Amino acid sequence: MKPFLLVLSSPSGGGKTTIARRLLQGREDLGYSVSATTRPIRPGEKDGVDYHFLTRDEFRRRVEVGEFIEWATYNGEWYGTLREEVDRLFAEGRIVILDIEVNGARQVRTSAPDSVHVFVLPPSAAVLVERLGRRATETPAKRRERVQLAAAELAAVTEYDYVIINDDLIAAVSNVAAIIEAEGRRVSRQRRLIGGIERLRQEVIEEAARIAGG
Ligand code: 5GP
């Protein structure tokens, strides 16, 4: 199967990162593209695992030399998907998961029309705000900005191919897995099968001739 990009977007606090991490457990056919960002590292995060944490100068330099397949600003910080990261995972034959916001997703839709875009909705405004509130590392002003941004991001849901509601993590993960399963079976992604299908067709023709002759 021809591997593809699976874009997961949701308002901050929507739970897409948790879904992506859970989905990846024990699946060799999937890979997570570790983004670059200029935002400060949070407690518990690891450089190179959660993000590649870059200075603004370094991020700008990489933009200038074309190292990103998409990048966007979010809440005053820069975030981007590294071409190298995606190419490496594709070379390993994996479907690549991008956990990115809506402006970056638009760029991916344009440059990779066969990418699959999934929007993850929080079950309610109260849950979204509560999840954001758990990030004690952020100032109330930053949190308020994220909630305001969430309202703007929700308006983009109609641009996506699929929408799921994250009210139950296990159900949400299995919904995304089902989307991956179905998308992987698109004829356009099954180039290797085409030869096999032609062989099958010839056999059926021979079989038809045999029945007619017998
Ligand atoms: P956070 O700071 O909470 O980790 O991420 C803030 C937002 O940036 C989230 O919506 C997240 O999906 C998005 N984001 C993370 N990496 C990228 C990226 O590489 N590109 C874009 N466009 N957005 C990203």
mmCIF file of C-alpha atoms and ligand atoms in Angstrom:
data_model
loop_
_atom_site.group_PDB
_atom_site.id
_atom_site.type_symbol
_atom_site.label_atom_id
_atom_site.label_comp_id
_atom_site.label_asym_id
_atom_site.label_seq_id
_atom_site.Cartn_x
_atom_site.Cartn_y
_atom_site.Cartn_z
ATOM 1 C CA MET A 1 0.000 0.000 0.000
ATOM 2 C CA LYS A 2 1.213 3.471 -0.852
ATOM 3 C CA PRO A 3 1.696 5.214 2.515
ATOM 4 C CA PHE A 4 -0.074 8.514 3.083
ATOM 5 C CA LEU A 5 -0.240 11.469 5.467
ATOM 6 C CA LEU A 6 -2.904 11.357 8.154
ATOM 7 C CA VAL A 7 -3.543 14.851 9.515
ATOM 8 C CA LEU A 8 -5.103 15.066 12.963
ATOM 9 C CA SER A 9 -6.306 18.488 14.049
ATOM 10 C CA SER A 10 -8.326 19.701 16.979
ATOM 11 C CA PRO A 11 -8.479 22.753 19.155
ATOM 12 C CA SER A 12 -5.757 22.684 21.789
ATOM 13 C CA GLY A 13 -7.139 20.493 24.577
ATOM 14 C CA GLY A 14 -9.180 18.441 22.101
ATOM 15 C CA GLY A 15 -7.109 15.363 22.883
ATOM 16 C CA LYS A 16 -5.559 14.603 19.494
ATOM 17 C CA THR A 17 -2.026 14.142 20.814
ATOM 18 C CA THR A 18 -3.249 11.514 23.295
ATOM 19 C CA ILE A 19 -5.203 9.780 20.518
ATOM 20 C CA ALA A 20 -2.158 9.802 18.223
ATOM 21 C CA ARG A 21 0.166 8.407 20.905
ATOM 22 C CA ARG A 22 -2.313 5.677 21.842
ATOM 23 C CA LEU A 23 -2.864 4.758 18.215
ATOM 24 C CA LEU A 24 0.848 4.323 17.639
ATOM 25 C CA GLN A 25 1.307 1.808 20.432
ATOM 26 C CA GLY A 26 2.283 -1.531 18.954
ATOM 27 C CA ARG A 27 1.701 -0.479 15.347
ATOM 28 C CA GLU A 28 4.699 -0.750 13.062
ATOM 29 C CA ASP A 29 2.758 0.544 10.066
ATOM 30 C CA LEU A 30 2.296 4.011 11.589
ATOM 31 C CA GLY A 31 4.796 6.742 12.358
ATOM 32 C CA TYR A 32 4.499 10.044 14.226
ATOM 33 C CA SER A 33 6.071 13.085 12.670
ATOM 34 C CA VAL A 34 7.820 14.998 15.456
ATOM 35 C CA SER A 35 7.263 18.684 14.716
ATOM 36 C CA ALA A 36 9.618 21.585 15.300
ATOM 37 C CA THR A 37 8.502 24.455 17.528
ATOM 38 C CA THR A 38 9.796 27.611 19.134
ATOM 39 C CA ARG A 39 7.519 27.308 22.165
ATOM 40 C CA PRO A 40 9.147 26.595 25.542
ATOM 41 C CA ILE A 41 9.472 22.970 26.556
ATOM 42 C CA ARG A 42 6.871 21.835 29.146
ATOM 43 C CA PRO A 43 7.733 19.701 32.164
ATOM 44 C CA GLY A 44 7.674 16.043 31.137
ATOM 45 C CA GLU A 45 8.387 16.781 27.473
ATOM 46 C CA LYS A 46 11.556 15.565 25.766
ATOM 47 C CA ASP A 47 13.427 17.301 22.979
ATOM 48 C CA GLY A 48 13.327 15.121 19.854
ATOM 49 C CA VAL A 49 10.412 13.053 21.196
ATOM 50 C CA ASP A 50 7.546 15.501 21.737
ATOM 51 C CA TYR A 51 8.996 18.233 19.545
ATOM 52 C CA HIS A 52 12.282 19.414 18.153
ATOM 53 C CA PHE A 53 12.603 22.559 20.251
ATOM 54 C CA LEU A 54 14.282 25.299 18.217
ATOM 55 C CA THR A 55 15.221 28.917 18.748
ATOM 56 C CA ARG A 56 13.473 31.448 16.522
ATOM 57 C CA ASP A 57 16.667 32.053 14.581
ATOM 58 C CA GLU A 58 17.104 28.348 13.937
ATOM 59 C CA PHE A 59 13.446 27.951 12.957
ATOM 60 C CA ARG A 60 13.685 30.921 10.565
ATOM 61 C CA ARG A 61 16.854 29.539 9.021
ATOM 62 C CA ARG A 62 15.163 26.205 8.383
ATOM 63 C CA VAL A 63 12.141 27.937 6.828
ATOM 64 C CA GLU A 64 14.475 29.805 4.480
ATOM 65 C CA VAL A 65 16.228 26.670 3.277
ATOM 66 C CA GLY A 66 12.901 24.906 2.676
ATOM 67 C CA GLU A 67 13.099 22.291 5.414
ATOM 68 C CA PHE A 68 9.379 22.438 6.251
ATOM 69 C CA ILE A 69 6.486 20.931 4.322
ATOM 70 C CA GLU A 70 4.231 23.304 6.262
ATOM 71 C CA TRP A 71 4.581 25.764 9.099
ATOM 72 C CA ALA A 72 2.328 28.155 10.964
ATOM 73 C CA THR A 73 2.235 30.408 13.979
ATOM 74 C CA TYR A 74 0.023 29.467 16.877
ATOM 75 C CA ASN A 75 -0.453 31.543 19.986
ATOM 76 C CA GLY A 76 2.673 33.567 19.219
ATOM 77 C CA GLU A 77 4.950 30.554 18.635
ATOM 78 C CA TRP A 78 6.066 28.814 15.450
ATOM 79 C CA TYR A 79 5.320 25.198 14.618
ATOM 80 C CA GLY A 80 6.292 23.204 11.545
ATOM 81 C CA THR A 81 6.506 19.748 9.977
ATOM 82 C CA LEU A 82 10.018 18.804 8.891
ATOM 83 C CA ARG A 83 10.328 17.299 5.401
ATOM 84 C CA GLU A 84 13.141 15.077 6.662
ATOM 85 C CA GLU A 85 10.911 13.587 9.353
ATOM 86 C CA VAL A 86 8.120 12.697 6.884
ATOM 87 C CA ASP A 87 10.524 11.382 4.212
ATOM 88 C CA ARG A 88 12.224 9.081 6.724
ATOM 89 C CA LEU A 89 8.911 7.594 7.905
ATOM 90 C CA PHE A 90 7.658 7.178 4.324
ATOM 91 C CA ALA A 91 10.936 5.449 3.411
ATOM 92 C CA GLU A 92 10.167 2.987 6.225
ATOM 93 C CA GLY A 93 6.802 2.348 4.529
ATOM 94 C CA ARG A 94 4.748 3.935 7.293
ATOM 95 C CA ILE A 95 1.547 5.968 7.254
ATOM 96 C CA VAL A 96 2.622 9.290 8.770
ATOM 97 C CA ILE A 97 0.552 11.001 11.456
ATOM 98 C CA LEU A 98 0.738 14.796 11.608
ATOM 99 C CA ASP A 99 -0.668 16.403 14.760
ATOM 100 C CA ILE A 100 -1.036 19.945 13.461
ATOM 101 C CA GLU A 101 -3.312 22.992 13.622
ATOM 102 C CA VAL A 102 -5.692 24.126 10.906
ATOM 103 C CA ASN A 103 -3.468 26.540 8.940
ATOM 104 C CA GLY A 104 -0.758 23.917 8.572
ATOM 105 C CA ALA A 105 -3.390 21.335 7.599
ATOM 106 C CA ARG A 106 -4.514 23.626 4.751
ATOM 107 C CA GLN A 107 -0.955 23.737 3.399
ATOM 108 C CA VAL A 108 -0.720 19.934 3.549
ATOM 109 C CA ARG A 109 -4.042 19.555 1.727
ATOM 110 C CA THR A 110 -2.615 21.660 -1.132
ATOM 111 C CA SER A 111 0.807 20.022 -1.358
ATOM 112 C CA ALA A 112 -0.393 16.439 -0.696
ATOM 113 C CA PRO A 113 -3.929 16.086 -2.113
ATOM 114 C CA ASP A 114 -4.020 12.383 -1.189
ATOM 115 C CA SER A 115 -3.563 13.195 2.522
ATOM 116 C CA VAL A 116 -6.412 12.278 4.876
ATOM 117 C CA HIS A 117 -7.684 14.935 7.279
ATOM 118 C CA VAL A 118 -9.410 14.117 10.557
ATOM 119 C CA PHE A 119 -10.804 16.692 12.972
ATOM 120 C CA VAL A 120 -11.127 15.704 16.628
ATOM 121 C CA LEU A 121 -13.905 17.468 18.515
ATOM 122 C CA PRO A 122 -13.986 17.817 22.282
ATOM 123 C CA PRO A 123 -17.274 16.531 23.730
ATOM 124 C CA SER A 124 -18.152 19.954 25.147
ATOM 125 C CA ALA A 125 -16.794 23.444 25.748
ATOM 126 C CA ALA A 126 -16.569 22.657 29.467
ATOM 127 C CA VAL A 127 -14.337 19.617 28.849
ATOM 128 C CA LEU A 128 -12.107 21.606 26.489
ATOM 129 C CA VAL A 129 -11.595 24.385 29.017
ATOM 130 C CA GLU A 130 -11.042 21.872 31.800
ATOM 131 C CA ARG A 131 -8.347 20.052 29.760
ATOM 132 C CA LEU A 132 -6.609 23.321 29.014
ATOM 133 C CA GLY A 133 -6.788 24.232 32.691
ATOM 134 C CA ARG A 134 -4.741 21.166 33.594
ATOM 135 C CA ARG A 135 -1.742 22.764 31.907
ATOM 136 C CA ALA A 136 -0.668 24.622 34.976
ATOM 137 C CA THR A 137 2.501 25.685 33.169
ATOM 138 C CA GLU A 138 0.631 28.336 31.215
ATOM 139 C CA THR A 139 -0.389 31.762 32.414
ATOM 140 C CA PRO A 140 -4.161 32.498 32.589
ATOM 141 C CA ALA A 141 -3.693 34.961 29.697
ATOM 142 C CA LYS A 142 -2.128 32.269 27.488
ATOM 143 C CA ARG A 143 -4.881 29.845 28.420
ATOM 144 C CA ARG A 144 -7.551 32.389 27.555
ATOM 145 C CA GLU A 145 -5.887 32.914 24.164
ATOM 146 C CA ARG A 146 -5.972 29.161 23.547
ATOM 147 C CA VAL A 147 -9.695 29.012 24.334
ATOM 148 C CA GLN A 148 -10.344 31.922 21.953
ATOM 149 C CA LEU A 149 -8.254 30.195 19.291
ATOM 150 C CA ALA A 150 -10.249 27.012 19.834
ATOM 151 C CA ALA A 151 -13.442 28.836 18.836
ATOM 152 C CA ALA A 152 -11.788 29.986 15.599
ATOM 153 C CA GLU A 153 -10.412 26.506 14.877
ATOM 154 C CA LEU A 154 -13.816 24.855 15.309
ATOM 155 C CA ALA A 155 -15.011 26.876 12.317
ATOM 156 C CA ALA A 156 -12.544 24.960 10.107
ATOM 157 C CA VAL A 157 -14.102 21.549 10.722
ATOM 158 C CA THR A 158 -15.976 21.561 7.386
ATOM 159 C CA GLU A 159 -12.633 21.535 5.516
ATOM 160 C CA TYR A 160 -11.845 18.071 6.911
ATOM 161 C CA ASP A 161 -12.625 14.621 5.476
ATOM 162 C CA TYR A 162 -13.687 13.079 8.780
ATOM 163 C CA VAL A 163 -14.785 14.264 12.195
ATOM 164 C CA ILE A 164 -14.743 12.305 15.435
ATOM 165 C CA ILE A 165 -15.840 13.223 18.948
ATOM 166 C CA ASN A 166 -13.355 12.528 21.684
ATOM 167 C CA ASP A 167 -15.671 11.719 24.570
ATOM 168 C CA ASP A 168 -14.196 8.274 25.120
ATOM 169 C CA LEU A 169 -10.505 7.713 24.371
ATOM 170 C CA ILE A 170 -10.790 4.038 23.399
ATOM 171 C CA ALA A 171 -13.682 4.745 21.024
ATOM 172 C CA ALA A 172 -11.885 7.745 19.519
ATOM 173 C CA VAL A 173 -8.722 5.705 18.909
ATOM 174 C CA SER A 174 -10.684 2.911 17.276
ATOM 175 C CA ASN A 175 -12.528 5.449 15.094
ATOM 176 C CA VAL A 176 -9.230 6.795 13.789
ATOM 177 C CA ALA A 177 -7.962 3.226 13.284
ATOM 178 C CA ALA A 178 -11.089 2.466 11.220
ATOM 179 C CA ILE A 179 -10.475 5.541 9.054
ATOM 180 C CA ILE A 180 -6.874 4.429 8.453
ATOM 181 C CA GLU A 181 -8.050 0.919 7.602
ATOM 182 C CA ALA A 182 -10.624 2.139 5.074
ATOM 183 C CA GLU A 183 -8.317 4.749 3.531
ATOM 184 C CA GLY A 184 -5.579 2.161 3.083
ATOM 185 C CA ARG A 185 -7.954 0.096 0.968
ATOM 186 C CA ARG A 186 -8.577 2.799 -1.610
ATOM 187 C CA VAL A 187 -7.789 1.395 -5.049
ATOM 188 C CA SER A 188 -5.574 4.431 -5.710
ATOM 189 C CA ARG A 189 -3.311 3.368 -2.813
ATOM 190 C CA GLN A 190 -3.091 -0.279 -3.913
ATOM 191 C CA ARG A 191 -0.716 0.008 -6.853
ATOM 192 C CA ARG A 192 0.846 -3.400 -6.244
ATOM 193 C CA LEU A 193 -2.541 -5.097 -6.360
ATOM 194 C CA ILE A 194 -3.194 -3.998 -9.938
ATOM 195 C CA GLY A 195 -0.899 -6.699 -11.410
ATOM 196 C CA GLY A 196 -2.532 -9.339 -9.218
ATOM 197 C CA ILE A 197 -5.984 -8.245 -10.320
ATOM 198 C CA GLU A 198 -4.984 -8.577 -13.980
ATOM 199 C CA ARG A 199 -3.791 -12.138 -13.300
ATOM 200 C CA LEU A 200 -7.073 -12.942 -11.565
ATOM 201 C CA ARG A 201 -9.007 -11.509 -14.536
ATOM 202 C CA GLN A 202 -7.058 -13.698 -17.000
ATOM 203 C CA GLU A 203 -7.778 -16.777 -14.890
ATOM 204 C CA VAL A 204 -11.484 -15.957 -14.865
ATOM 205 C CA ILE A 205 -11.439 -15.557 -18.674
ATOM 206 C CA GLU A 206 -9.711 -18.941 -19.016
ATOM 207 C CA GLU A 207 -12.218 -20.469 -16.649
ATOM 208 C CA ALA A 208 -15.094 -19.031 -18.701
ATOM 209 C CA ALA A 209 -13.570 -20.511 -21.891
ATOM 210 C CA ARG A 210 -13.185 -23.895 -20.194
ATOM 211 C CA ILE A 211 -16.803 -23.930 -19.051
ATOM 212 C CA ALA A 212 -17.970 -22.955 -22.542
ATOM 213 C CA GLY A 213 -15.760 -25.659 -24.108
ATOM 214 C CA GLY A 214 -16.793 -28.352 -21.640
HETATM 215 P P1 5GP B 1 1.014 22.643 21.741
HETATM 216 O O1 5GP B 1 1.780 23.895 22.035
HETATM 217 O O2 5GP B 1 -0.215 22.520 22.619
HETATM 218 O O3 5GP B 1 1.868 21.412 21.773
HETATM 219 O O4 5GP B 1 0.481 22.751 20.244
HETATM 220 C C1 5GP B 1 -0.269 23.868 19.858
HETATM 221 C C2 5GP B 1 -0.894 23.588 18.496
HETATM 222 O O5 5GP B 1 0.114 23.493 17.502
HETATM 223 C C3 5GP B 1 -1.675 22.283 18.430
HETATM 224 O O6 5GP B 1 -2.910 22.520 17.753
HETATM 225 C C4 5GP B 1 -0.782 21.391 17.623
HETATM 226 O O7 5GP B 1 -1.516 20.415 16.905
HETATM 227 C C5 5GP B 1 -0.154 22.384 16.682
HETATM 228 N N1 5GP B 1 1.072 21.878 16.066
HETATM 229 C C6 5GP B 1 1.980 21.010 16.577
HETATM 230 N N2 5GP B 1 2.944 20.752 15.691
HETATM 231 C C7 5GP B 1 2.632 21.443 14.569
HETATM 232 C C8 5GP B 1 3.229 21.553 13.279
HETATM 233 O O8 5GP B 1 4.246 20.952 12.961
HETATM 234 N N3 5GP B 1 2.622 22.374 12.391
HETATM 235 C C9 5GP B 1 1.478 23.052 12.669
HETATM 236 N N4 5GP B 1 0.960 23.798 11.707
HETATM 237 N N5 5GP B 1 0.881 22.952 13.866
HETATM 238 C C10 5GP B 1 1.438 22.158 14.810
#
